[in-house]
Short mmCIF file of N, CA, C and O in Angstrom, two decimals:
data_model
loop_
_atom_site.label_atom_id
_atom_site.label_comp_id
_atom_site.label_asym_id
_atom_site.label_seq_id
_atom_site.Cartn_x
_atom_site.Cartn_y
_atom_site.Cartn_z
N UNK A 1471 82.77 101.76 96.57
CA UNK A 1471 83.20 100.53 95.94
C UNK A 1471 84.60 100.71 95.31
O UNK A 1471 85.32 99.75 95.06
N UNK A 1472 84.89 101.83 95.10
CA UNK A 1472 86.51 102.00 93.96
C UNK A 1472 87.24 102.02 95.75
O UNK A 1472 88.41 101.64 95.70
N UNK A 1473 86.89 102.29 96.85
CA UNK A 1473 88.05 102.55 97.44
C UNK A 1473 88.27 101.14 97.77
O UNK A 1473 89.47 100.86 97.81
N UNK A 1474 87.24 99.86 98.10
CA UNK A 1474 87.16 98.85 98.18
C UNK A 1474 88.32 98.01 96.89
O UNK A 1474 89.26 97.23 97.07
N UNK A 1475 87.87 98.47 95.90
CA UNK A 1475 88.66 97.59 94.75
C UNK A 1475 90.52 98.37 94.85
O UNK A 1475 91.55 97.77 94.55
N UNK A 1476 90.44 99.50 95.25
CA UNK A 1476 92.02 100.14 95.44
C UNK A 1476 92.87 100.00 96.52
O UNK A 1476 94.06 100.28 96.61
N UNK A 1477 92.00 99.47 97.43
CA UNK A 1477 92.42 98.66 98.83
C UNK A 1477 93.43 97.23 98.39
O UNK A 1477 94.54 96.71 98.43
N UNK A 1478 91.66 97.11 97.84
CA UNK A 1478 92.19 95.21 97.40
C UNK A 1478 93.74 95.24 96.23
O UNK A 1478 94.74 94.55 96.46
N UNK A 1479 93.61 96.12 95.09
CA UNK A 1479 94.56 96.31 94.63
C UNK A 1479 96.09 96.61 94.65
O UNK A 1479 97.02 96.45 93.86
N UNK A 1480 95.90 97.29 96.32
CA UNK A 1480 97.35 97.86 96.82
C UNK A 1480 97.87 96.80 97.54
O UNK A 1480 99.08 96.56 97.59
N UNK A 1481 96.95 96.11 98.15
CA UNK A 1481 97.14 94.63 99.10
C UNK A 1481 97.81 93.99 98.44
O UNK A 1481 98.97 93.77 98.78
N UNK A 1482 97.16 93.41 97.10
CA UNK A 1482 97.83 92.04 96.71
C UNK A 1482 99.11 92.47 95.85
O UNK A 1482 99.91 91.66 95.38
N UNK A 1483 99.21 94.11 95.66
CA UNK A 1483 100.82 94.35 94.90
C UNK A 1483 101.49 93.97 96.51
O UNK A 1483 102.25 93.00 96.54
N UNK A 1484 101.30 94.49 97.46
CA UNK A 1484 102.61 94.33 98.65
C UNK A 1484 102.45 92.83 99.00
O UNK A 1484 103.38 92.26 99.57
N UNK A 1485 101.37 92.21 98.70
CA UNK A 1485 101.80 90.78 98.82
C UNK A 1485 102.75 90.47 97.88
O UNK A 1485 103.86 90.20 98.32
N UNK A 1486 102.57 90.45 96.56
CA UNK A 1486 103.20 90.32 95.34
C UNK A 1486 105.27 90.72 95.59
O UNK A 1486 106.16 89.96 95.22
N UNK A 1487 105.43 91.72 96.10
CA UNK A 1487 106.14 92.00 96.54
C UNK A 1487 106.61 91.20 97.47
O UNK A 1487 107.67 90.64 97.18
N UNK A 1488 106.07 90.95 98.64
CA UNK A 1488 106.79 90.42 99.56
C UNK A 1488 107.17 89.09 99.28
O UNK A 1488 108.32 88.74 99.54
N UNK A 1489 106.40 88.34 98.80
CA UNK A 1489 106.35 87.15 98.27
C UNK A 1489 107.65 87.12 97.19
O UNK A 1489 108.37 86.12 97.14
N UNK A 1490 107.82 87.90 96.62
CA UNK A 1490 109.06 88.29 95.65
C UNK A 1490 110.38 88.11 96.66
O UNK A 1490 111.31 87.33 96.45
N UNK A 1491 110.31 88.60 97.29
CA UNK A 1491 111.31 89.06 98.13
C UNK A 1491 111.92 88.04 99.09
O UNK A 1491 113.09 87.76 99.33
N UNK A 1492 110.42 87.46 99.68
CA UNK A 1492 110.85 86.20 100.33
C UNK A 1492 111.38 85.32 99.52
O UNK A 1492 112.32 84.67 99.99
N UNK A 1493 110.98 85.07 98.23
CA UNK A 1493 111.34 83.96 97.75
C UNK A 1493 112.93 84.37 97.47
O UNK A 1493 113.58 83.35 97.66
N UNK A 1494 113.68 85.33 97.14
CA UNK A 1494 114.90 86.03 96.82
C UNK A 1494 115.66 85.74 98.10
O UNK A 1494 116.78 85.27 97.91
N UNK A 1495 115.30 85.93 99.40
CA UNK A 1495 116.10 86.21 100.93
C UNK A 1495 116.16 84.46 100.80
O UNK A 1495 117.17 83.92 100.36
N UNK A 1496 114.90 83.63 101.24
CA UNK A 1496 114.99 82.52 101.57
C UNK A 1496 115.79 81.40 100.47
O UNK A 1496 116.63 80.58 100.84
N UNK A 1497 115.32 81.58 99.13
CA UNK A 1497 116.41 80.38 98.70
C UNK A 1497 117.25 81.46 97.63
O UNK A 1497 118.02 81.01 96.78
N UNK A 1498 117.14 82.11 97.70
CA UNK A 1498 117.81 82.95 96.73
C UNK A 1498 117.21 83.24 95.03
O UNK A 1498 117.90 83.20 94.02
N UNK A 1499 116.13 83.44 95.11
CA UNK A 1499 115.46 83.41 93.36
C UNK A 1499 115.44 84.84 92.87
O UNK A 1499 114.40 85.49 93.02
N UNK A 1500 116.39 85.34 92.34
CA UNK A 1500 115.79 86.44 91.52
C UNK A 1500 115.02 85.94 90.60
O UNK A 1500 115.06 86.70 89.63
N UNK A 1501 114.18 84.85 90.36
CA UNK A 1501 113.46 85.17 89.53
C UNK A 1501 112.16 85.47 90.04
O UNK A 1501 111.33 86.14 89.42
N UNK A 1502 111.92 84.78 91.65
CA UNK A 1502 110.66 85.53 92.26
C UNK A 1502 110.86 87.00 92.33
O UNK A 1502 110.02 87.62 91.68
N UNK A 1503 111.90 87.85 93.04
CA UNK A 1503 111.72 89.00 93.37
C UNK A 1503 111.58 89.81 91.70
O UNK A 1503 110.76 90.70 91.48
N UNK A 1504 112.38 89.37 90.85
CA UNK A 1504 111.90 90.13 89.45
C UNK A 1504 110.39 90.11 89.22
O UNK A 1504 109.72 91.12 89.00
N UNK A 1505 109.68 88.32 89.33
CA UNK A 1505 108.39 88.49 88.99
C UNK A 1505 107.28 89.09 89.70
O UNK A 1505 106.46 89.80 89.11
N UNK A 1506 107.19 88.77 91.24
CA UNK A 1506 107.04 89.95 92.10
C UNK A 1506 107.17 91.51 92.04
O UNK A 1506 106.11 92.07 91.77
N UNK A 1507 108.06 92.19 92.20
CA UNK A 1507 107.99 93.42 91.78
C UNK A 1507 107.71 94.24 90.49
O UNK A 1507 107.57 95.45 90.36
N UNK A 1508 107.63 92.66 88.99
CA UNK A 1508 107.30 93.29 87.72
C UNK A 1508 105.72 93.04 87.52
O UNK A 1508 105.03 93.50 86.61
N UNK A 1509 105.29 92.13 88.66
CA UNK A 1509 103.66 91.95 88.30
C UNK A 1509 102.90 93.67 89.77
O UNK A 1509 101.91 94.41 89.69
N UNK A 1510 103.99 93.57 90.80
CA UNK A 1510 103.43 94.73 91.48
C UNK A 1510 103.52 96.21 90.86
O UNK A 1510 102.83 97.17 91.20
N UNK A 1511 104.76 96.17 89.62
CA UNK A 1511 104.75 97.35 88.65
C UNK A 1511 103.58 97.66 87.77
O UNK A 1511 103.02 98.73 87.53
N UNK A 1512 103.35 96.37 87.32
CA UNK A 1512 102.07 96.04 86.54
C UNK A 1512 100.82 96.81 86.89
O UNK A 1512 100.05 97.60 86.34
N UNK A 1513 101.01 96.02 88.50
CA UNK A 1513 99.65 96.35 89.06
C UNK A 1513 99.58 97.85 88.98
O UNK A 1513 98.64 98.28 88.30
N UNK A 1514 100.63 99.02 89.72
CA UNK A 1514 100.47 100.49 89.53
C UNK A 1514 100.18 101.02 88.71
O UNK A 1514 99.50 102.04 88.76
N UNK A 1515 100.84 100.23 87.17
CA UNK A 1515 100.47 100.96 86.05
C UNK A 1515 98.78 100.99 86.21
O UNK A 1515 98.20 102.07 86.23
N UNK A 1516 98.21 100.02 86.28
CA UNK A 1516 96.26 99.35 86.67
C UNK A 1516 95.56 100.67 87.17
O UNK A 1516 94.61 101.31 86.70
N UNK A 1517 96.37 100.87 88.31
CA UNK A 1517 96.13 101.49 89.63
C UNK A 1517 95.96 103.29 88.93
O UNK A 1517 94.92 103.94 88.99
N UNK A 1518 97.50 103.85 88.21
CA UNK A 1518 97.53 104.94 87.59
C UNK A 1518 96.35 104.92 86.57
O UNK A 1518 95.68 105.93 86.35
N UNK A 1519 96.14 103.77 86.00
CA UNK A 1519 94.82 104.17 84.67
C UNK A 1519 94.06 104.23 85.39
O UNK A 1519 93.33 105.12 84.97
N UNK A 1520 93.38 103.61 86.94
CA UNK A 1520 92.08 103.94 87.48
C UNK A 1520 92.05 104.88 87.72
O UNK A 1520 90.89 105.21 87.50
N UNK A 1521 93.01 106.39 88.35
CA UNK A 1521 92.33 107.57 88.45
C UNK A 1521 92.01 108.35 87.48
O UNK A 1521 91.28 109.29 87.81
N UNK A 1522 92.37 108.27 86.14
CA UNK A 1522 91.29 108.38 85.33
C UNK A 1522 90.00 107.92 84.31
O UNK A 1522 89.16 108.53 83.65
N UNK A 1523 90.31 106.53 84.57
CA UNK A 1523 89.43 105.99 83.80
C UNK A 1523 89.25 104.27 84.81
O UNK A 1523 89.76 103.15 84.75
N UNK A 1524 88.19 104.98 85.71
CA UNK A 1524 88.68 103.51 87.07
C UNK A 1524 87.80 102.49 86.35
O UNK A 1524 87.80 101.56 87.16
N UNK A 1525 87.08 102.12 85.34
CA UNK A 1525 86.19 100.84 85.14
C UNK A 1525 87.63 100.19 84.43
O UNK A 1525 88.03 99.07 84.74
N UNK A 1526 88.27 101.00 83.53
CA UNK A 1526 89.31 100.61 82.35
C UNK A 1526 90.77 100.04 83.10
O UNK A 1526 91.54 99.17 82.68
N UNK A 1527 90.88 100.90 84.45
CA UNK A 1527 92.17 100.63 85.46
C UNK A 1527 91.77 99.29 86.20
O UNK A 1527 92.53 98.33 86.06
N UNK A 1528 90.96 99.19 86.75
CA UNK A 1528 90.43 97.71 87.58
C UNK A 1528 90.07 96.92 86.58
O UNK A 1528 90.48 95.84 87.01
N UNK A 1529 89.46 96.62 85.26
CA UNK A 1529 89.78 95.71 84.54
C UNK A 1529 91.06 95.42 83.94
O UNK A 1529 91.34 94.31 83.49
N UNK A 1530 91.94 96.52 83.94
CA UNK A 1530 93.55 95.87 83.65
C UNK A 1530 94.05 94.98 84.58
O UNK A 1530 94.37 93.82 84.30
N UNK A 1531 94.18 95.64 86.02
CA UNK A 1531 94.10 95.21 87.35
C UNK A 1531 93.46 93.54 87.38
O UNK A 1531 94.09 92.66 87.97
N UNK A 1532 92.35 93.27 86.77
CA UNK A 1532 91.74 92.04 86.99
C UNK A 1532 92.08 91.32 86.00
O UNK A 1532 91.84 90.12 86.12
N UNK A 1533 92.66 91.73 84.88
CA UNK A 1533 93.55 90.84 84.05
C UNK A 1533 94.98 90.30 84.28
O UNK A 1533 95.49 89.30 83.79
N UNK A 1534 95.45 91.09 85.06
CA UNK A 1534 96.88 90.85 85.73
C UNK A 1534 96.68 90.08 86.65
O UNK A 1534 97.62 89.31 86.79
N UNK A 1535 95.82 89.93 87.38
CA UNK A 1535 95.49 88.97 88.53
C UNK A 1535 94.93 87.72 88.16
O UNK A 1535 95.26 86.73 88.81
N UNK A 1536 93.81 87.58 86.82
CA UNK A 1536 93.90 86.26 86.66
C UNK A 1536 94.76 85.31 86.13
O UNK A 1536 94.82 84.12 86.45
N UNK A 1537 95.76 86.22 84.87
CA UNK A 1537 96.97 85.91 84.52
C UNK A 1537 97.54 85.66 85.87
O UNK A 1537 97.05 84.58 86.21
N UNK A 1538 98.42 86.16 86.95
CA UNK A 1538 98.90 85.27 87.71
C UNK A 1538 98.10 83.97 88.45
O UNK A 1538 98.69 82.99 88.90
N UNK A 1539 96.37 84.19 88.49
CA UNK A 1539 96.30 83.11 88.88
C UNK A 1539 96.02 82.07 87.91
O UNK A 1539 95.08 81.33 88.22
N UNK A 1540 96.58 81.86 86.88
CA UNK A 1540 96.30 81.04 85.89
C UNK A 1540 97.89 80.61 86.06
O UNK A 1540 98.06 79.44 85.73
N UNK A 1541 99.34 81.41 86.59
CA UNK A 1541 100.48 81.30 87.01
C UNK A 1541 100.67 80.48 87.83
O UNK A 1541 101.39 79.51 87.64
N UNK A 1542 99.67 80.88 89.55
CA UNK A 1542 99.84 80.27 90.63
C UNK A 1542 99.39 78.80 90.15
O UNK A 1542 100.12 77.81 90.12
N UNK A 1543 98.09 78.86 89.80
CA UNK A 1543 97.53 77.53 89.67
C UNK A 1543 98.76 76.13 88.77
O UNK A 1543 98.65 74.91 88.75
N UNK A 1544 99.64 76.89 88.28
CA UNK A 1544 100.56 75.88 87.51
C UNK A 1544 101.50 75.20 88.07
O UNK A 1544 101.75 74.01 87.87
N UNK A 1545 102.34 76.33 89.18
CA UNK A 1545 103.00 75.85 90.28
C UNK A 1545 102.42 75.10 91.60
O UNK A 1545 103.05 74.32 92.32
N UNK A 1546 101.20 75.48 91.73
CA UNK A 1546 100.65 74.56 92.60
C UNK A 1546 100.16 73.20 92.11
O UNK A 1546 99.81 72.41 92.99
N UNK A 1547 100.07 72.81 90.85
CA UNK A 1547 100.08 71.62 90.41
C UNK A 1547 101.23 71.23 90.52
O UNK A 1547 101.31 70.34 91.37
N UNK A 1548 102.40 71.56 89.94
CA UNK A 1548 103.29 70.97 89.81
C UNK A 1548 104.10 70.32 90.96
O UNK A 1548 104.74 69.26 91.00
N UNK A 1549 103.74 71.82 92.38
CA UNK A 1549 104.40 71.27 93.71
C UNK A 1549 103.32 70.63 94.79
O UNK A 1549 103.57 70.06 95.85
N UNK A 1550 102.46 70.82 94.37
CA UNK A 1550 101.51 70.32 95.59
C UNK A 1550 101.64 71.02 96.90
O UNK A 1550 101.16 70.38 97.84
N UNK A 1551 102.21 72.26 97.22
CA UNK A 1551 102.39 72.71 97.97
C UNK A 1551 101.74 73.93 98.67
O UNK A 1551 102.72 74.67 98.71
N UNK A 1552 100.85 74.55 99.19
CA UNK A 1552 99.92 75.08 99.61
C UNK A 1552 100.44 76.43 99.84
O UNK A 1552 99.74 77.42 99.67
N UNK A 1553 102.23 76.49 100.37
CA UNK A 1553 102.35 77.57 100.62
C UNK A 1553 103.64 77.40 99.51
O UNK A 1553 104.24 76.34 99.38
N UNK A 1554 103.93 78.59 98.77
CA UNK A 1554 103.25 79.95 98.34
C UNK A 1554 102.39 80.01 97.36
O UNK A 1554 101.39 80.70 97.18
N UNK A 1555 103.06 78.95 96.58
CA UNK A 1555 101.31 79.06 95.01
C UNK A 1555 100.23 78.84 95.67
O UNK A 1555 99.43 79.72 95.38
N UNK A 1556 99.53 77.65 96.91
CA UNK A 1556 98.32 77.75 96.35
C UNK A 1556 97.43 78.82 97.61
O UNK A 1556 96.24 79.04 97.41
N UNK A 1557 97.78 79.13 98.25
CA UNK A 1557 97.93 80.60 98.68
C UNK A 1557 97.69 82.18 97.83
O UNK A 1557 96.86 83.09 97.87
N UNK A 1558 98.81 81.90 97.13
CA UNK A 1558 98.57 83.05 96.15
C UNK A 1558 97.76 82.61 95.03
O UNK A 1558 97.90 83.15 93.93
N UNK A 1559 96.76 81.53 95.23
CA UNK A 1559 95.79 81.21 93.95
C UNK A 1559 94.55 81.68 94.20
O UNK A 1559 93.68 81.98 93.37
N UNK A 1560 94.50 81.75 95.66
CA UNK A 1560 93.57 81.77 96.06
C UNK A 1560 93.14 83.28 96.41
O UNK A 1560 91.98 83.67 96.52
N UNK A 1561 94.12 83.92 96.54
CA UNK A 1561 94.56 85.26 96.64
C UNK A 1561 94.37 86.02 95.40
O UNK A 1561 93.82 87.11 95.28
N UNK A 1562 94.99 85.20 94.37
CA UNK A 1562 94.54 85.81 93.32
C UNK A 1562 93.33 85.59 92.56
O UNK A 1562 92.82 86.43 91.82
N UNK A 1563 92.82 84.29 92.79
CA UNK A 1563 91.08 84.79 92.13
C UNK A 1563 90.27 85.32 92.92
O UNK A 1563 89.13 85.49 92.48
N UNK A 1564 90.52 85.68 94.11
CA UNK A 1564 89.53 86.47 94.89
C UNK A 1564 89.85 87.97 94.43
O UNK A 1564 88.93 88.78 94.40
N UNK A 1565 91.39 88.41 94.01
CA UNK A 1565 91.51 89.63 93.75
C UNK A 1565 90.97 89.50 92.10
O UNK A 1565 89.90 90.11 92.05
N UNK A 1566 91.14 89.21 91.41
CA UNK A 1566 90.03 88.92 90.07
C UNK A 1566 88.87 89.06 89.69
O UNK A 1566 88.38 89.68 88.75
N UNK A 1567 88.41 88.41 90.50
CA UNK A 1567 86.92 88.38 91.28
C UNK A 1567 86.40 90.06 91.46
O UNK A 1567 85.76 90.88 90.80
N UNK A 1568 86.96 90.03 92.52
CA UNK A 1568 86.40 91.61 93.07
C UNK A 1568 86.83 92.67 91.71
O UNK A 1568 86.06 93.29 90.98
N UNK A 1569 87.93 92.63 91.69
CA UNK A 1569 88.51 94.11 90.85
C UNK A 1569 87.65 93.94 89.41
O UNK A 1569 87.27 94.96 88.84
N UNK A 1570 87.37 92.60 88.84
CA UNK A 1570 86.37 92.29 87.57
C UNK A 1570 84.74 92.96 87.81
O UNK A 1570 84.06 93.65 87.05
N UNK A 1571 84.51 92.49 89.04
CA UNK A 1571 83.56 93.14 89.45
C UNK A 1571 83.19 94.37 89.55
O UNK A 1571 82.00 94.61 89.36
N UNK A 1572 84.03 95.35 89.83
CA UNK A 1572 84.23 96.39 90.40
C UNK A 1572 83.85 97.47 88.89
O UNK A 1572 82.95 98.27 88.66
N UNK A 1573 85.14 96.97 88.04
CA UNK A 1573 84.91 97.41 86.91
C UNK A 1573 83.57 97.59 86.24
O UNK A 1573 82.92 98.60 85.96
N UNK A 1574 83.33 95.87 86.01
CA UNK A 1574 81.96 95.95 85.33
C UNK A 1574 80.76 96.86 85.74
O UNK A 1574 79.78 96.99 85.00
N UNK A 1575 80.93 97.63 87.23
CA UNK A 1575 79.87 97.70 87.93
C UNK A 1575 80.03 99.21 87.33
O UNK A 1575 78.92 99.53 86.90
N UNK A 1576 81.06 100.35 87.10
CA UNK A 1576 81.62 100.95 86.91
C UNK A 1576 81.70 101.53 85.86
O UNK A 1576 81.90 102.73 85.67
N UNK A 1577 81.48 100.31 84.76
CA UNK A 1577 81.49 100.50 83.09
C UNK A 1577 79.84 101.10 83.16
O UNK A 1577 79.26 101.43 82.12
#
């Protein structure tokens, strides 16, 4: 189950990332690629506390993820637009979901 939740964890940082990145190449936002690569920093720090203390690392992990999807969900109100917030909403309470899970199971 931890390699399951460290899978899911490494996934949605290189989404996080790319999504950063795209948004930087295509209209030009440093403020995606900053928030992107500072929520995929986030996530490692998650990632570094799970190898020693993995219930305490995947619940950081699942706090960073509902915080962005409490993020996504704002921009997808505001744009109505499916791709990239509500995409990454959906992305992110499923990664919430699991890594919350994971923890609790763990604790």
């Amino acid at each position: 189950m931890e390699l399951l939740a460290t899978i899911v964890l490494w996934v949605y940082a290189l989404l996080l990332i790319g999504g950063g990145v795209a948004g930087w190449k295509l209209s030009g936002s440093r403020i995606s690629l900053t928030a992107g690569l500072g929520s995929a920093a986030l996530l490692f720090v998650a990632y570094r506390i799970s190898l020693s203390a993995p219930s305490t690392g995947y619940l950081v992990a699942a706090f960073i993820a509902f915080f962005l999807m409490i993020l996504f969900s704002s921009r997808y109100r505001k744009t109505g637009k499916f791709m990239p917030s509500g995409m990454m909403l959906i992305v992110s309470g499923l990664a919430t979901a699991l890594l919350a899970f994971v923890a609790v199971v763990l604790w």
